[in-house]
PDB file of C-alpha atoms in Angstrom:
ATOM      1  CA  MET A   1       7.303   9.771  11.721  1.00  0.00           C
ATOM      2  CA  LYS A   2       7.832   7.961   8.489  1.00  0.00           C
ATOM      3  CA  LEU A   3       4.650   9.072   7.140  1.00  0.00           C
ATOM      4  CA  GLN A   4       4.923  12.540   8.406  1.00  0.00           C
ATOM      5  CA  SER A   5       8.268  12.913   6.336  1.00  0.00           C
ATOM      6  CA  LEU A   6       6.518  11.856   3.303  1.00  0.00           C
ATOM      7  CA  VAL A   7       3.556  14.408   3.735  1.00  0.00           C
ATOM      8  CA  LEU A   8       5.944  17.122   4.426  1.00  0.00           C
ATOM      9  CA  ALA A   9       7.964  16.388   1.453  1.00  0.00           C
ATOM     10  CA  THR A  10       4.859  16.376  -0.751  1.00  0.00           C
ATOM     11  CA  ALA A  11       3.751  19.725   0.796  1.00  0.00           C
ATOM     12  CA  ALA A  12       7.077  21.169  -0.290  1.00  0.00           C
ATOM     13  CA  ALA A  13       7.176  19.938  -3.527  1.00  0.00           C
ATOM     14  CA  LEU A  14       3.773  21.339  -4.255  1.00  0.00           C
ATOM     15  CA  THR A  15       4.949  24.955  -3.449  1.00  0.00           C
ATOM     16  CA  MET A  16       8.112  24.623  -5.773  1.00  0.00           C
ATOM     17  CA  THR A  17       8.145  25.969  -9.359  1.00  0.00           C
ATOM     18  CA  SER A  18      10.104  24.427 -12.271  1.00  0.00           C
ATOM     19  CA  ALA A  19      10.444  24.213 -15.947  1.00  0.00           C
ATOM     20  CA  ILE A  20       7.311  22.053 -17.126  1.00  0.00           C
ATOM     21  CA  ALA A  21       7.664  18.518 -18.432  1.00  0.00           C
ATOM     22  CA  VAL A  22       4.388  16.729 -17.969  1.00  0.00           C
ATOM     23  CA  PRO A  23       1.547  19.229 -18.838  1.00  0.00           C
ATOM     24  CA  ALA A  24      -2.096  19.129 -17.561  1.00  0.00           C
ATOM     25  CA  GLY A  25      -4.193  16.396 -19.208  1.00  0.00           C
ATOM     26  CA  THR A  26      -1.478  13.950 -19.613  1.00  0.00           C
ATOM     27  CA  TRP A  27      -2.392  10.258 -18.590  1.00  0.00           C
ATOM     28  CA  THR A  28       0.028   7.646 -17.670  1.00  0.00           C
ATOM     29  CA  ILE A  29      -0.462   3.857 -17.226  1.00  0.00           C
ATOM     30  CA  GLY A  30       1.815   1.493 -15.112  1.00  0.00           C
ATOM     31  CA  ALA A  31       1.981  -2.170 -14.817  1.00  0.00           C
ATOM     32  CA  GLY A  32       4.269  -3.798 -12.392  1.00  0.00           C
ATOM     33  CA  ALA A  33       4.364  -5.837  -8.999  1.00  0.00           C
ATOM     34  CA  HIS A  34       4.481  -4.730  -5.477  1.00  0.00           C
ATOM     35  CA  MET A  35       5.510  -6.364  -2.111  1.00  0.00           C
ATOM     36  CA  VAL A  36       3.371  -5.589   0.920  1.00  0.00           C
ATOM     37  CA  ASP A  37       5.837  -5.715   3.797  1.00  0.00           C
ATOM     38  CA  PRO A  38       3.984  -5.700   7.096  1.00  0.00           C
ATOM     39  CA  LYS A  39       5.553  -4.041  10.008  1.00  0.00           C
ATOM     40  CA  SER A  40       6.959  -6.061  12.978  1.00  0.00           C
ATOM     41  CA  ASP A  41       4.772  -6.577  15.963  1.00  0.00           C
ATOM     42  CA  ASN A  42       1.367  -6.525  14.560  1.00  0.00           C
ATOM     43  CA  GLY A  43      -0.430  -6.528  18.052  1.00  0.00           C
ATOM     44  CA  THR A  44      -1.958  -8.971  20.510  1.00  0.00           C
ATOM     45  CA  LEU A  45      -5.656 -10.220  20.447  1.00  0.00           C
ATOM     46  CA  SER A  46      -7.326 -11.054  23.732  1.00  0.00           C
ATOM     47  CA  THR A  47      -9.152 -14.230  22.670  1.00  0.00           C
ATOM     48  CA  PRO A  48     -11.203 -17.039  24.496  1.00  0.00           C
ATOM     49  CA  LEU A  49      -7.980 -19.050  23.590  1.00  0.00           C
ATOM     50  CA  GLY A  50      -5.886 -16.705  25.565  1.00  0.00           C
ATOM     51  CA  ALA A  51      -3.738 -13.819  24.624  1.00  0.00           C
ATOM     52  CA  LEU A  52      -2.120 -14.432  21.010  1.00  0.00           C
ATOM     53  CA  LYS A  53       0.635 -12.139  19.419  1.00  0.00           C
ATOM     54  CA  VAL A  54       0.141 -11.471  15.817  1.00  0.00           C
ATOM     55  CA  ASP A  55       2.713 -11.845  13.121  1.00  0.00           C
ATOM     56  CA  VAL A  56       1.518 -11.017   9.482  1.00  0.00           C
ATOM     57  CA  ASP A  57       3.773 -12.118   6.743  1.00  0.00           C
ATOM     58  CA  ASP A  58       4.405 -10.247   3.299  1.00  0.00           C
ATOM     59  CA  ASP A  59       3.314 -10.849  -0.196  1.00  0.00           C
ATOM     60  CA  ILE A  60       4.003  -9.967  -3.667  1.00  0.00           C
ATOM     61  CA  ARG A  61       1.131  -9.443  -6.371  1.00  0.00           C
ATOM     62  CA  PRO A  62       0.852  -7.765  -9.897  1.00  0.00           C
ATOM     63  CA  THR A  63      -0.413  -4.298  -9.546  1.00  0.00           C
ATOM     64  CA  ILE A  64      -1.607  -1.637 -11.982  1.00  0.00           C
ATOM     65  CA  THR A  65      -1.846   2.252 -11.937  1.00  0.00           C
ATOM     66  CA  GLY A  66      -3.342   5.018 -13.419  1.00  0.00           C
ATOM     67  CA  GLU A  67      -2.679   8.539 -13.143  1.00  0.00           C
ATOM     68  CA  TYR A  68      -4.308  11.767 -14.682  1.00  0.00           C
ATOM     69  CA  PHE A  69      -2.284  15.229 -14.384  1.00  0.00           C
ATOM     70  CA  ILE A  70      -4.715  17.750 -13.212  1.00  0.00           C
ATOM     71  CA  ALA A  71      -1.947  20.552 -13.420  1.00  0.00           C
ATOM     72  CA  ASN A  72       1.490  20.718 -14.891  1.00  0.00           C
ATOM     73  CA  ASN A  73       3.495  18.178 -12.856  1.00  0.00           C
ATOM     74  CA  VAL A  74       0.632  17.314 -10.444  1.00  0.00           C
ATOM     75  CA  GLY A  75      -1.095  14.181 -10.873  1.00  0.00           C
ATOM     76  CA  VAL A  76      -3.900  11.937  -9.168  1.00  0.00           C
ATOM     77  CA  GLU A  77      -2.946   8.471  -9.096  1.00  0.00           C
ATOM     78  CA  LEU A  78      -4.880   5.142  -8.426  1.00  0.00           C
ATOM     79  CA  LEU A  79      -3.173   2.068  -7.406  1.00  0.00           C
ATOM     80  CA  ALA A  80      -5.112  -1.294  -7.907  1.00  0.00           C
ATOM     81  CA  ALA A  81      -3.950  -4.864  -7.576  1.00  0.00           C
ATOM     82  CA  ILE A  82      -5.295  -8.437  -7.613  1.00  0.00           C
ATOM     83  CA  PRO A  83      -5.700  -9.714  -4.066  1.00  0.00           C
ATOM     84  CA  PHE A  84      -2.923  -9.794  -1.794  1.00  0.00           C
ATOM     85  CA  HIS A  85      -2.552 -13.307   0.293  1.00  0.00           C
ATOM     86  CA  HIS A  86      -1.261 -13.127   4.034  1.00  0.00           C
ATOM     87  CA  ASP A  87      -0.368 -16.002   6.305  1.00  0.00           C
ATOM     88  CA  ILE A  88      -0.978 -14.996   9.843  1.00  0.00           C
ATOM     89  CA  THR A  89       0.694 -16.521  12.839  1.00  0.00           C
ATOM     90  CA  LEU A  90      -1.046 -16.409  16.252  1.00  0.00           C
ATOM     91  CA  LYS A  91       1.345 -17.052  18.932  1.00  0.00           C
ATOM     92  CA  ALA A  92       0.408 -17.801  22.658  1.00  0.00           C
ATOM     93  CA  ALA A  93       2.783 -17.090  25.819  1.00  0.00           C
ATOM     94  CA  ASP A  94       3.517 -20.869  26.088  1.00  0.00           C
ATOM     95  CA  GLY A  95       4.902 -20.951  22.571  1.00  0.00           C
ATOM     96  CA  SER A  96       2.010 -22.645  20.968  1.00  0.00           C
ATOM     97  CA  LYS A  97       0.796 -21.427  17.475  1.00  0.00           C
ATOM     98  CA  VAL A  98      -2.443 -21.112  15.734  1.00  0.00           C
ATOM     99  CA  ASP A  99      -2.347 -20.547  11.848  1.00  0.00           C
ATOM    100  CA  ALA A 100      -4.758 -17.966  10.119  1.00  0.00           C
ATOM    101  CA  LYS A 101      -4.774 -16.296   6.532  1.00  0.00           C
ATOM    102  CA  THR A 102      -6.550 -13.701   4.862  1.00  0.00           C
ATOM    103  CA  GLN A 103      -6.810 -12.021   1.516  1.00  0.00           C
ATOM    104  CA  HIS A 104      -7.035  -8.373   0.887  1.00  0.00           C
ATOM    105  CA  LEU A 105      -7.309  -5.411  -1.837  1.00  0.00           C
ATOM    106  CA  PRO A 106      -5.969  -2.038  -1.182  1.00  0.00           C
ATOM    107  CA  PRO A 107      -6.682   0.556  -3.509  1.00  0.00           C
ATOM    108  CA  THR A 108      -4.948   3.686  -2.995  1.00  0.00           C
ATOM    109  CA  LEU A 109      -5.601   7.081  -4.401  1.00  0.00           C
ATOM    110  CA  SER A 110      -2.826   9.669  -4.065  1.00  0.00           C
ATOM    111  CA  LEU A 111      -2.190  13.248  -5.187  1.00  0.00           C
ATOM    112  CA  GLN A 112       1.471  13.413  -6.680  1.00  0.00           C
ATOM    113  CA  TYR A 113       4.273  15.804  -7.645  1.00  0.00           C
ATOM    114  CA  HIS A 114       6.534  14.878 -10.248  1.00  0.00           C
ATOM    115  CA  PHE A 115      10.054  16.592 -10.630  1.00  0.00           C
ATOM    116  CA  ASP A 116      10.000  16.676 -14.300  1.00  0.00           C
ATOM    117  CA  GLY A 117      12.198  19.462 -16.012  1.00  0.00           C
ATOM    118  CA  TYR A 118      14.712  19.585 -13.241  1.00  0.00           C
ATOM    119  CA  ASN A 119      17.478  18.441 -15.218  1.00  0.00           C
ATOM    120  CA  MET A 120      18.413  15.358 -13.063  1.00  0.00           C
ATOM    121  CA  PRO A 121      21.203  13.073 -13.656  1.00  0.00           C
ATOM    122  CA  MET A 122      20.014  10.466 -16.211  1.00  0.00           C
ATOM    123  CA  ASN A 123      17.004  12.349 -16.723  1.00  0.00           C
ATOM    124  CA  VAL A 124      15.361  10.323 -13.769  1.00  0.00           C
ATOM    125  CA  LYS A 125      12.113  11.843 -12.701  1.00  0.00           C
ATOM    126  CA  PRO A 126      11.507  11.497  -8.795  1.00  0.00           C
ATOM    127  CA  PHE A 127       8.054  12.128  -7.462  1.00  0.00           C
ATOM    128  CA  VAL A 128       6.398  12.221  -3.980  1.00  0.00           C
ATOM    129  CA  GLY A 129       2.501  11.783  -3.204  1.00  0.00           C
ATOM    130  CA  VAL A 130       0.306  11.500  -0.288  1.00  0.00           C
ATOM    131  CA  GLY A 131      -3.154  10.098  -0.285  1.00  0.00           C
ATOM    132  CA  LEU A 132      -5.912   7.783   1.053  1.00  0.00           C
ATOM    133  CA  ASN A 133      -6.052   3.886   1.400  1.00  0.00           C
ATOM    134  CA  TYR A 134      -9.024   1.716   1.597  1.00  0.00           C
ATOM    135  CA  THR A 135      -8.068  -1.950   2.258  1.00  0.00           C
ATOM    136  CA  THR A 136     -10.791  -4.518   2.230  1.00  0.00           C
ATOM    137  CA  PHE A 137     -10.121  -7.865   3.982  1.00  0.00           C
ATOM    138  CA  PHE A 138     -11.880 -11.166   2.678  1.00  0.00           C
ATOM    139  CA  LYS A 139     -11.536 -15.124   2.789  1.00  0.00           C
ATOM    140  CA  GLU A 140     -10.202 -14.947   6.380  1.00  0.00           C
ATOM    141  CA  ARG A 141      -9.367 -18.333   7.930  1.00  0.00           C
ATOM    142  CA  ILE A 142      -8.148 -19.573  11.247  1.00  0.00           C
ATOM    143  CA  GLY A 143      -6.854 -23.063  12.122  1.00  0.00           C
ATOM    144  CA  VAL A 144      -9.258 -23.660  15.006  1.00  0.00           C
ATOM    145  CA  SER A 145     -12.191 -26.066  14.496  1.00  0.00           C
ATOM    146  CA  GLY A 146     -15.643 -24.233  14.851  1.00  0.00           C
ATOM    147  CA  ALA A 147     -14.040 -20.962  15.079  1.00  0.00           C
ATOM    148  CA  LYS A 148     -14.275 -18.071  12.348  1.00  0.00           C
ATOM    149  CA  LEU A 149     -11.948 -14.983  12.042  1.00  0.00           C
ATOM    150  CA  ASP A 150     -13.428 -11.610  10.899  1.00  0.00           C
ATOM    151  CA  ILE A 151     -11.113  -8.748   9.961  1.00  0.00           C
ATOM    152  CA  ASP A 152     -12.689  -5.266   9.368  1.00  0.00           C
ATOM    153  CA  ASP A 153     -11.998  -3.066   6.356  1.00  0.00           C
ATOM    154  CA  SER A 154      -9.480  -0.032   7.017  1.00  0.00           C
ATOM    155  CA  PHE A 155      -9.351   3.351   5.868  1.00  0.00           C
ATOM    156  CA  GLY A 156      -5.875   5.104   6.372  1.00  0.00           C
ATOM    157  CA  VAL A 157      -3.423   7.810   4.912  1.00  0.00           C
ATOM    158  CA  ALA A 158      -0.727   6.591   2.387  1.00  0.00           C
ATOM    159  CA  GLY A 159       2.665   8.276   1.570  1.00  0.00           C
ATOM    160  CA  HIS A 160       4.233   7.519  -1.639  1.00  0.00           C
ATOM    161  CA  ILE A 161       7.702   8.139  -3.113  1.00  0.00           C
ATOM    162  CA  GLY A 162       9.448   6.809  -6.115  1.00  0.00           C
ATOM    163  CA  VAL A 163      11.605   7.459  -9.517  1.00  0.00           C
ATOM    164  CA  ASP A 164      10.822   7.226 -13.214  1.00  0.00           C
ATOM    165  CA  ILE A 165      13.777   6.112 -15.224  1.00  0.00           C
ATOM    166  CA  PRO A 166      12.917   6.858 -18.901  1.00  0.00           C
ATOM    167  CA  PHE A 167      14.011   4.905 -21.805  1.00  0.00           C
ATOM    168  CA  THR A 168      12.060   6.614 -24.439  1.00  0.00           C
ATOM    169  CA  PRO A 169      10.155   9.970 -24.240  1.00  0.00           C
ATOM    170  CA  THR A 170       7.005   8.372 -23.243  1.00  0.00           C
ATOM    171  CA  GLU A 171       8.148   4.971 -21.474  1.00  0.00           C
ATOM    172  CA  SER A 172       9.777   4.541 -18.076  1.00  0.00           C
ATOM    173  CA  PHE A 173      10.870   2.187 -15.590  1.00  0.00           C
ATOM    174  CA  ARG A 174       9.590   2.965 -12.154  1.00  0.00           C
ATOM    175  CA  ILE A 175      10.924   1.987  -8.694  1.00  0.00           C
ATOM    176  CA  ASP A 176       8.610   3.139  -5.785  1.00  0.00           C
ATOM    177  CA  ALA A 177       7.828   2.780  -2.126  1.00  0.00           C
ATOM    178  CA  ARG A 178       4.495   3.378  -0.161  1.00  0.00           C
ATOM    179  CA  TYR A 179       3.820   3.700   3.568  1.00  0.00           C
ATOM    180  CA  ILE A 180       0.002   2.927   4.309  1.00  0.00           C
ATOM    181  CA  ASP A 181      -1.716   2.969   7.540  1.00  0.00           C
ATOM    182  CA  ILE A 182      -3.642  -0.202   7.918  1.00  0.00           C
ATOM    183  CA  ASP A 183      -5.070  -0.731  11.458  1.00  0.00           C
ATOM    184  CA  THR A 184      -8.170  -2.933  11.691  1.00  0.00           C
ATOM    185  CA  ASP A 185     -10.574  -4.333  14.233  1.00  0.00           C
ATOM    186  CA  VAL A 186     -10.525  -8.318  14.503  1.00  0.00           C
ATOM    187  CA  GLU A 187     -13.690 -10.373  15.650  1.00  0.00           C
ATOM    188  CA  LEU A 188     -13.528 -14.069  16.622  1.00  0.00           C
ATOM    189  CA  GLN A 189     -16.439 -16.224  16.639  1.00  0.00           C
ATOM    190  CA  THR A 190     -16.582 -19.422  18.430  1.00  0.00           C
ATOM    191  CA  GLY A 191     -19.112 -21.479  20.298  1.00  0.00           C
ATOM    192  CA  GLY A 192     -21.890 -19.326  18.571  1.00  0.00           C
ATOM    193  CA  VAL A 193     -20.572 -16.264  20.475  1.00  0.00           C
ATOM    194  CA  SER A 194     -18.714 -13.510  18.736  1.00  0.00           C
ATOM    195  CA  TYR A 195     -15.817 -11.680  20.504  1.00  0.00           C
ATOM    196  CA  ASP A 196     -14.191  -8.365  19.765  1.00  0.00           C
ATOM    197  CA  VAL A 197     -10.577  -9.430  20.388  1.00  0.00           C
ATOM    198  CA  GLY A 198      -8.544  -6.338  19.640  1.00  0.00           C
ATOM    199  CA  LYS A 199      -6.788  -4.661  16.720  1.00  0.00           C
ATOM    200  CA  VAL A 200      -4.144  -5.697  14.345  1.00  0.00           C
ATOM    201  CA  ASP A 201      -1.752  -2.793  12.997  1.00  0.00           C
ATOM    202  CA  ILE A 202      -0.297  -3.897   9.672  1.00  0.00           C
ATOM    203  CA  SER A 203       0.782  -0.578   8.516  1.00  0.00           C
ATOM    204  CA  PRO A 204       3.141  -2.043   5.613  1.00  0.00           C
ATOM    205  CA  TRP A 205       5.679  -0.470   3.408  1.00  0.00           C
ATOM    206  CA  VAL A 206       4.709  -1.474   0.130  1.00  0.00           C
ATOM    207  CA  TYR A 207       7.656  -1.895  -2.658  1.00  0.00           C
ATOM    208  CA  GLY A 208       7.354  -2.124  -6.170  1.00  0.00           C
ATOM    209  CA  VAL A 209       8.551  -1.841  -9.811  1.00  0.00           C
ATOM    210  CA  ALA A 210       6.631  -1.079 -13.023  1.00  0.00           C
ATOM    211  CA  PHE A 211       6.655  -0.270 -16.603  1.00  0.00           C
ATOM    212  CA  VAL A 212       4.845   3.224 -17.008  1.00  0.00           C
ATOM    213  CA  LYS A 213       3.703   4.398 -20.348  1.00  0.00           C
ATOM    214  CA  GLN A 214       2.536   8.258 -21.163  1.00  0.00           C
ATOM    215  CA  PHE A 215      -0.087   9.271 -23.072  1.00  0.00           C
TER     216      PHE A 215
END
């Protein structure tokens, strides 16, 4: 429902007309930091060690965005970051825990509409977007001797909403949030045998701040 609301907001924005403030052909570059905040209840894995409930923690890393305006007020943005690091707790029914960890990169490509030229208070410039996320996982670890954890890469839709607060005609402070659908298959290798043990649903909100420069 959260993602559906963002998609509907984007569709509505793209059908609106307004005074034009950002012309086609404009570039913006943003540099900042984002926190990946996974949803609660990330699933349960059926493993040779028993059923293990999954809890994935959050992480904050530097990020960069680049956006090209293909039409007036309509841009295509790519989000990139250095690898996010996540500790994973696998909890059994008896309360015992197994620690695991992974790193991931979540490049996200979005089509966005910027509400520039609407005479907003303090000249703020809201925007909404929808796009596609690709998340690749690597350096997986699990705290069980002789065992190996493998998390598949994930494709999913992403929604984006935020606001730019300008302090010069070409420079802004950005606050934004994304909802990303990240749902991935997990494999556990132990005793020379590989087991498909289920899915992990991370589907985080990603909150960020950035400095944005327009060219």
